[in-house]
Structures are given as C-alpha cells and as structure tokens.
PDB file of C-alpha atoms in Angstrom:
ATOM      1  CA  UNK A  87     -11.917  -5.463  17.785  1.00 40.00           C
ATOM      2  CA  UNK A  88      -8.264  -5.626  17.977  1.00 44.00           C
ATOM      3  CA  UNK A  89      -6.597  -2.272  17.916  1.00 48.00           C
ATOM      4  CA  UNK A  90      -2.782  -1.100  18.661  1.00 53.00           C
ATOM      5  CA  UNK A  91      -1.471  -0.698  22.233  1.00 51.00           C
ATOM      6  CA  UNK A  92      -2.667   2.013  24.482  1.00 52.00           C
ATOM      7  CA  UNK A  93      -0.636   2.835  27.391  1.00 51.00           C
ATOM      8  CA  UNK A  94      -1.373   5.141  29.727  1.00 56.00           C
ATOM      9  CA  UNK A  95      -4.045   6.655  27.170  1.00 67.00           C
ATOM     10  CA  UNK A  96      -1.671   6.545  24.525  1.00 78.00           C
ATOM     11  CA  UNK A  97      -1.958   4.978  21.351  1.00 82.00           C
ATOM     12  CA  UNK A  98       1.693   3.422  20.626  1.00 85.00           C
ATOM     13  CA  UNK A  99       3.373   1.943  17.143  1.00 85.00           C
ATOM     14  CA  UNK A 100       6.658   0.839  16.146  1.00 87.00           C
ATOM     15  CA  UNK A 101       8.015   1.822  12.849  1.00 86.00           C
ATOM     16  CA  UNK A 102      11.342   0.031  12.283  1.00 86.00           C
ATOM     17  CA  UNK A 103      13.394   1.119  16.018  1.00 87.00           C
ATOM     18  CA  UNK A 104      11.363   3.307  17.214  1.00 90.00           C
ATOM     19  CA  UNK A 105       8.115   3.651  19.069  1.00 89.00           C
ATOM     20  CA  UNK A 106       5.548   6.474  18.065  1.00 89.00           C
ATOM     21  CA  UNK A 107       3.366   7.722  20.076  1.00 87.00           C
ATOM     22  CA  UNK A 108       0.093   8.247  17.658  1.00 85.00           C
ATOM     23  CA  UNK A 109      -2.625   9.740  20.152  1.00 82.00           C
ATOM     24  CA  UNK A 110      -3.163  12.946  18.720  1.00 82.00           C
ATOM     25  CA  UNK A 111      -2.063  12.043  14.802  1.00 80.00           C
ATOM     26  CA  UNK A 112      -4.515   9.169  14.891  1.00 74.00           C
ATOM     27  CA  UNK A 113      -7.240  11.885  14.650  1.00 76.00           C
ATOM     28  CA  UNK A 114      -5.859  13.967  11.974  1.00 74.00           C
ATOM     29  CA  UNK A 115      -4.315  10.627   9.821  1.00 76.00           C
ATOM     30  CA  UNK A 116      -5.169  10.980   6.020  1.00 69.00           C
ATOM     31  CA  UNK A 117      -6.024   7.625   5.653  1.00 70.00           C
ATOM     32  CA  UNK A 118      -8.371   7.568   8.072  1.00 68.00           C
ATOM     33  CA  UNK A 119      -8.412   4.788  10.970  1.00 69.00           C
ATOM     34  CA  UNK A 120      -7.324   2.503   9.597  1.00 67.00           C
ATOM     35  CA  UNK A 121      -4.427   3.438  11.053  1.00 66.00           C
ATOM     36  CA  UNK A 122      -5.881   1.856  14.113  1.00 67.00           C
ATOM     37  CA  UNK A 123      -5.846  -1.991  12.509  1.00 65.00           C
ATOM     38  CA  UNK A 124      -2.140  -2.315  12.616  1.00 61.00           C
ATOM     39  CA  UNK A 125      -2.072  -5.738  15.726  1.00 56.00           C
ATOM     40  CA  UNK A 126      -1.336  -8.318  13.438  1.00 57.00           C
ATOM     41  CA  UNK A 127       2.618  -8.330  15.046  1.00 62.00           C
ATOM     42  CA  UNK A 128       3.743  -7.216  18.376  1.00 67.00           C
ATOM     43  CA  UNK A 129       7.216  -6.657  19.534  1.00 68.00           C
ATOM     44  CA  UNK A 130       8.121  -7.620  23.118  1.00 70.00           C
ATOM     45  CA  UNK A 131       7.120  -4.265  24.567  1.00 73.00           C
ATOM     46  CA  UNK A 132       3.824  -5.390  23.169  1.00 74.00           C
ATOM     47  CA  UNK A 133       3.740  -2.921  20.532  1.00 81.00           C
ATOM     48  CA  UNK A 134       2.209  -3.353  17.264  1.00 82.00           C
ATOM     49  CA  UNK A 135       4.693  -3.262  13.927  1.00 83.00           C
ATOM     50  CA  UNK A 136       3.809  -0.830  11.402  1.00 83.00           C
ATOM     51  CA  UNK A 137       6.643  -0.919   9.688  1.00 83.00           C
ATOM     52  CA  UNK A 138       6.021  -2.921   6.866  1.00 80.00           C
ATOM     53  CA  UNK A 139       2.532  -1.014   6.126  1.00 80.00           C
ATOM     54  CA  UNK A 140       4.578   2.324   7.075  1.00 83.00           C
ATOM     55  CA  UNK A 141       7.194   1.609   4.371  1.00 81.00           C
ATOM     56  CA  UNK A 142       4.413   0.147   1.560  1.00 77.00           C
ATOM     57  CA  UNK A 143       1.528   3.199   1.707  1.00 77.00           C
ATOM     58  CA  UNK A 144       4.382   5.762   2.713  1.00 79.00           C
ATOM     59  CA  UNK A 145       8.460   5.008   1.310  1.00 75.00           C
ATOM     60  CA  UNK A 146       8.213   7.746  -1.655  1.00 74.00           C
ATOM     61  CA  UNK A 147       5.950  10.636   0.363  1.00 78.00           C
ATOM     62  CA  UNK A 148       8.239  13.256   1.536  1.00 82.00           C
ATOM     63  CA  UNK A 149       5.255  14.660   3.676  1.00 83.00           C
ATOM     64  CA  UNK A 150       5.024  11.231   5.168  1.00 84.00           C
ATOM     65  CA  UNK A 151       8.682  11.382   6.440  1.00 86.00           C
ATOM     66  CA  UNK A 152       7.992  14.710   7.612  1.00 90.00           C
ATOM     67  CA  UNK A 153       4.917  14.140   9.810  1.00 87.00           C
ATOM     68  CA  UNK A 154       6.463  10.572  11.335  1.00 88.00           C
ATOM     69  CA  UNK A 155       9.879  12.632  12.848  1.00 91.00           C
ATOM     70  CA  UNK A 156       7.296  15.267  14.277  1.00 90.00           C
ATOM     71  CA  UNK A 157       6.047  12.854  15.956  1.00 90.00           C
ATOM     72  CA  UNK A 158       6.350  12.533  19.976  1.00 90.00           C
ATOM     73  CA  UNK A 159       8.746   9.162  19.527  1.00 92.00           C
ATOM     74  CA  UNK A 160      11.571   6.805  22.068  1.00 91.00           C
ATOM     75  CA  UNK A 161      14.031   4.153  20.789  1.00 92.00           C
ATOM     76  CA  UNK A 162      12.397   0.343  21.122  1.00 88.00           C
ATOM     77  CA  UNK A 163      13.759  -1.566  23.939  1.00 85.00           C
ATOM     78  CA  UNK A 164      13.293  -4.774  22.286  1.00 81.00           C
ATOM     79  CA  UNK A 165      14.267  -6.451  18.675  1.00 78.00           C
ATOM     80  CA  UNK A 166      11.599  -6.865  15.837  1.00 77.00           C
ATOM     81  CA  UNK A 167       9.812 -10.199  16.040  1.00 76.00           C
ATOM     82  CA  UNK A 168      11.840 -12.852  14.315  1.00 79.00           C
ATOM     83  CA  UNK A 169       9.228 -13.184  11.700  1.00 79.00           C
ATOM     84  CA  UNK A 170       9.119  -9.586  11.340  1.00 79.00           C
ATOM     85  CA  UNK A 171      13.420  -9.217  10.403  1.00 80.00           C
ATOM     86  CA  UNK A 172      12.461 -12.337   8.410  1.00 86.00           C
ATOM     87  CA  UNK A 173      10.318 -10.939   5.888  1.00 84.00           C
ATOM     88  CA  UNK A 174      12.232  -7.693   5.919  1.00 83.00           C
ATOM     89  CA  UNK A 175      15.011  -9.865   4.466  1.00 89.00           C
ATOM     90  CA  UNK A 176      13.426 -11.219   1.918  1.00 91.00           C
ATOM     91  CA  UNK A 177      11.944  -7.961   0.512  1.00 85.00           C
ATOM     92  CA  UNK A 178      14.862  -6.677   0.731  1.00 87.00           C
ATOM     93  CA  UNK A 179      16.137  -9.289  -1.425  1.00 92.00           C
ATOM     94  CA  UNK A 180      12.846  -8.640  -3.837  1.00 89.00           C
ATOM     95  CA  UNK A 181      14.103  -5.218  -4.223  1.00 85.00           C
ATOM     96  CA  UNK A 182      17.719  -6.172  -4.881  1.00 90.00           C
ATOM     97  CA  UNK A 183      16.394  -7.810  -7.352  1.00 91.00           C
ATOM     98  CA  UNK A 184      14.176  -4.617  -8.617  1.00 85.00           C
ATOM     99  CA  UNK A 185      11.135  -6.636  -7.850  1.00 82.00           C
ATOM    100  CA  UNK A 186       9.586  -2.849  -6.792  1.00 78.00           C
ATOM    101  CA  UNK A 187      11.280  -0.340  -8.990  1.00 81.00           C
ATOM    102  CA  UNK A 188       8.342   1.040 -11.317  1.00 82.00           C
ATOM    103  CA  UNK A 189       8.519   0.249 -15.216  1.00 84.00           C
ATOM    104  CA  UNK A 190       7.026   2.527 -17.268  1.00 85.00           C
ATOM    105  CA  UNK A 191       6.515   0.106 -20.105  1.00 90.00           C
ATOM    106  CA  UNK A 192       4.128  -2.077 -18.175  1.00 88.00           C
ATOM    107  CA  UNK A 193       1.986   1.098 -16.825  1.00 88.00           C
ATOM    108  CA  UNK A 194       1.663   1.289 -20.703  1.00 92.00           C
ATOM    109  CA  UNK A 195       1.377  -1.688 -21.352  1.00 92.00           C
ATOM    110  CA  UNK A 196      -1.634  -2.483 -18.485  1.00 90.00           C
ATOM    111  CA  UNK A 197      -3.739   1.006 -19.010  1.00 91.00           C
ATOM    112  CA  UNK A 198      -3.513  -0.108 -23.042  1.00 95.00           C
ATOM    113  CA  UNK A 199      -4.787  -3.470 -22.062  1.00 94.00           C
ATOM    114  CA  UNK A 200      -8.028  -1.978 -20.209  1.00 94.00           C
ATOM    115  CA  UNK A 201      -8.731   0.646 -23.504  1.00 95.00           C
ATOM    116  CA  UNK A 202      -8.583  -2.545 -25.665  1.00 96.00           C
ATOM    117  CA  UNK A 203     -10.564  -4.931 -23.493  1.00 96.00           C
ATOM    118  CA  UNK A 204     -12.940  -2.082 -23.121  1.00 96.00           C
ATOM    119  CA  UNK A 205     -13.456  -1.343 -26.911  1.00 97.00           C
ATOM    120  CA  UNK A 206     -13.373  -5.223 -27.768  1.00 97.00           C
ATOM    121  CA  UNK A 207     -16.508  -5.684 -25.003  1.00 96.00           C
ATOM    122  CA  UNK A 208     -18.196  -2.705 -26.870  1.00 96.00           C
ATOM    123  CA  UNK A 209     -18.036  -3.865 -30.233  1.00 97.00           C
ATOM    124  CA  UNK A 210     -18.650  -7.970 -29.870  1.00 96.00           C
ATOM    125  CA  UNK A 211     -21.848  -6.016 -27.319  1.00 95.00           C
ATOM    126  CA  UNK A 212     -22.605  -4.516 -30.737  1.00 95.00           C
ATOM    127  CA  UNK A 213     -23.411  -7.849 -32.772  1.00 95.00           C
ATOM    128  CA  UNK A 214     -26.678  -8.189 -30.416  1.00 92.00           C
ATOM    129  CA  UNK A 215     -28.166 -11.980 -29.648  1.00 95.00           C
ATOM    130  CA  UNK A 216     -27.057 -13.909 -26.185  1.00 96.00           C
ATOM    131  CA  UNK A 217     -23.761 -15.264 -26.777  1.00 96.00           C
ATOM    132  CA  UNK A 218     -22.371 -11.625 -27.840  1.00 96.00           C
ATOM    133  CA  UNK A 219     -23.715  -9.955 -24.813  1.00 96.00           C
ATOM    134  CA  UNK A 220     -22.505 -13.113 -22.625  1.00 96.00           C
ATOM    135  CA  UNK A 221     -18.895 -12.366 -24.082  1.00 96.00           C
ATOM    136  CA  UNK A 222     -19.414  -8.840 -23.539  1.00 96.00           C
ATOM    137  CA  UNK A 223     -20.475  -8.865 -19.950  1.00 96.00           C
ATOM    138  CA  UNK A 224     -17.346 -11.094 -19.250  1.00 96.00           C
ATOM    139  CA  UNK A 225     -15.030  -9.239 -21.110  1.00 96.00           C
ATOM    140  CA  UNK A 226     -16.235  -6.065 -19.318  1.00 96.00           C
ATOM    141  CA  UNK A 227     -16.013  -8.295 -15.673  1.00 96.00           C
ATOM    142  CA  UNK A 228     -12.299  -8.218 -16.917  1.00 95.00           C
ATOM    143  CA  UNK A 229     -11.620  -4.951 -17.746  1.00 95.00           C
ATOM    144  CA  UNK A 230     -13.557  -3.906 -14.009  1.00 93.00           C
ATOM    145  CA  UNK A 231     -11.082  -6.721 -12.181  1.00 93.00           C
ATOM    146  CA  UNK A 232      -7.892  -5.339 -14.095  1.00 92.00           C
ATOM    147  CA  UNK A 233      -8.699  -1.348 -13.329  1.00 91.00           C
ATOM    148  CA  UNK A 234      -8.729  -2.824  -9.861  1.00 89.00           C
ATOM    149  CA  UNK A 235      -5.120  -3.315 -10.127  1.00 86.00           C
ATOM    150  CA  UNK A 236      -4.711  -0.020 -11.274  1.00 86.00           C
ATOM    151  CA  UNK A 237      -6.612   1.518  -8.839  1.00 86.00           C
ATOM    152  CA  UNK A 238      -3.905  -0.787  -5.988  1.00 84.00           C
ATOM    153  CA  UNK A 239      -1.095  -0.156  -7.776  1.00 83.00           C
ATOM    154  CA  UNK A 240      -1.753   3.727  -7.519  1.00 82.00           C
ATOM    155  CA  UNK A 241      -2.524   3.639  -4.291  1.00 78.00           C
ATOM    156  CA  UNK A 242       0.628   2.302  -3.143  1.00 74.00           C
ATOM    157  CA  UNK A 243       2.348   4.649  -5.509  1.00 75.00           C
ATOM    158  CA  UNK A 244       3.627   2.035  -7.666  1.00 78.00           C
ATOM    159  CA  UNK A 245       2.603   2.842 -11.279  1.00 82.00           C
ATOM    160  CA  UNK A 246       5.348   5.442 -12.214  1.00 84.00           C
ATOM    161  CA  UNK A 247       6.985   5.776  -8.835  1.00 78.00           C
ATOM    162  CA  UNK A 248       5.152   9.803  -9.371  1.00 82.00           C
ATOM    163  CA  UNK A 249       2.667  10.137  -6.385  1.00 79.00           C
ATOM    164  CA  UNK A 250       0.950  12.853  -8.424  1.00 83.00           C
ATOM    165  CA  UNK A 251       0.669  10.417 -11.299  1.00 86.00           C
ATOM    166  CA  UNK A 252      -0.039   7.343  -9.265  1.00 83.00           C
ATOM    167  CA  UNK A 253      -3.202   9.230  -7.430  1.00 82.00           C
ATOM    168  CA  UNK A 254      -4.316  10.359 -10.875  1.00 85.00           C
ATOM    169  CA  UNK A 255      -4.523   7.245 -12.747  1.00 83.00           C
ATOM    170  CA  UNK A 256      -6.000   5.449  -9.629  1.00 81.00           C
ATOM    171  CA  UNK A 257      -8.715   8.161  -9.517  1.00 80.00           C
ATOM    172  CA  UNK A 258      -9.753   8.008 -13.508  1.00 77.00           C
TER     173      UNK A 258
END
C-alpha cells in the first residue's frame, strides 16, 4: 500500500505552497486515515499533493483552516506538478463560471425528486402481481442510487453551501 512520504518519521503533505508535517494530526484526523491515501501526485520534493482533496472535503470549514495553520509547516522548494497547476486552472475556470456555487432550487428540486420516486414505488408496489413489484423494485433501485448523490453532495458540503445543513441532509 501506497501511503504519503515519511521522512525522518514524519508523515509529510503539500497543500497548495506549503509542506505539512501531519505525524501527530494523522492520529487525531476526523476523517479518519484516509488521510493517509493522498500518493496519487508528488511534487519534486517527493511529496504527495493534497491540495485538491484539501480544498474539496475542507474550502467552507472554518475549523479546517484553523487546524491546517496549527500545523508544524515550511514553504515547498519546488513548483506543483504541471498536471497538478493544470487542473487547478481549469477548476478555476469551472468556478468562474459558478460551476460550484450551491443552488438552492436544485437541493429542492433533487430531495423532491427522491419523496416522489419514493411514493410512486409505494403505490405502483400497491397494485400487487409481478410486473408492479418489478417496477417497484426498480423505481426504489432509483430512489437508493439518487440519495447516494445526496449523501456525496453533503459530504462535500455542496447542497446549500451550510455545513450544518449539508451533514444533516446527508445523514437523513
């Protein structure tokens, strides 16, 4: 198993131009290890890039920010991997183009969706015989698959853009 860099005993990530050293947080992390998984990209130091998974799980939590500039940290000696700056640019076009801003309309609109699909599956259940269960069963497959966005989306905290909210509606 591929984990990030040790050095010296240390476990080491980079986080935009900086290099963190995670030994003791990696212990205490909320998330659990899999804050250990992060080796897809390494810098030239060797370093693996958090940045991007930094940035998705942790751009609107406050305590997030807090915790990462406690943290025992030196500047990067090298650039980000080409590939790296590369898809920074183009999310940062995405969210020029308010690809990630939340809309409360389709929160609505998707959590409406699942009581709907959820009621139709009851009642066509409710005619008895093979087909109407058949149809049921799929139409409940459906509604299971689309509260899997729900449950993503909240745990990114991208529903409402609320963390509170988000963690809510991905719990129910």
């Amino acid at each position: 198993m591929n984990t990030i860099r040790k050095t010296n005993a240390k476990l080491e990530i980079r986080i935009k131009n900086n290099i963190y050293d995670i030994t003791e947080f990696s212990q205490h992390h909320p998330g659990g290890s899999v804050i250990l998984y992060g080796d897809s990209f390494k810098d030239e130091e060797g370093v693996s890039d958090a940045t991007e998974a930094f940035e998705e799980f942790h751009s609107r939590s406050e305590r997030a920010q807090k915790y990462l500039k406690a943290l025992p940290h030196r500047p990067a000696l090298s650039k980000r991997q080409p590939i790296m700056r590369e898809f920074q640019k183009f999310r940062a076009e995405l969210e020029a183009d308010g690809f990630f801003q939340p809309d409360k309309f389709h929160v609505f609109y998707r959590l409406a969706e699942l009581v709907v699909m959820f009621l139709i599956g009851l009642w066509v259940f409710s005619f008895g015989g093979p087909v109407a269960t058949t149809v049921a069963v799929l139409l409940h497959g459906l509604f299971g698959g689309r509260c899997g966005w729900v449950q993503h989306e909240g745990g990114h905290n991208s529903l409402t853009g609320v963390m509170t909210t988000d963690k809510l509606l991905q719990k129910i």
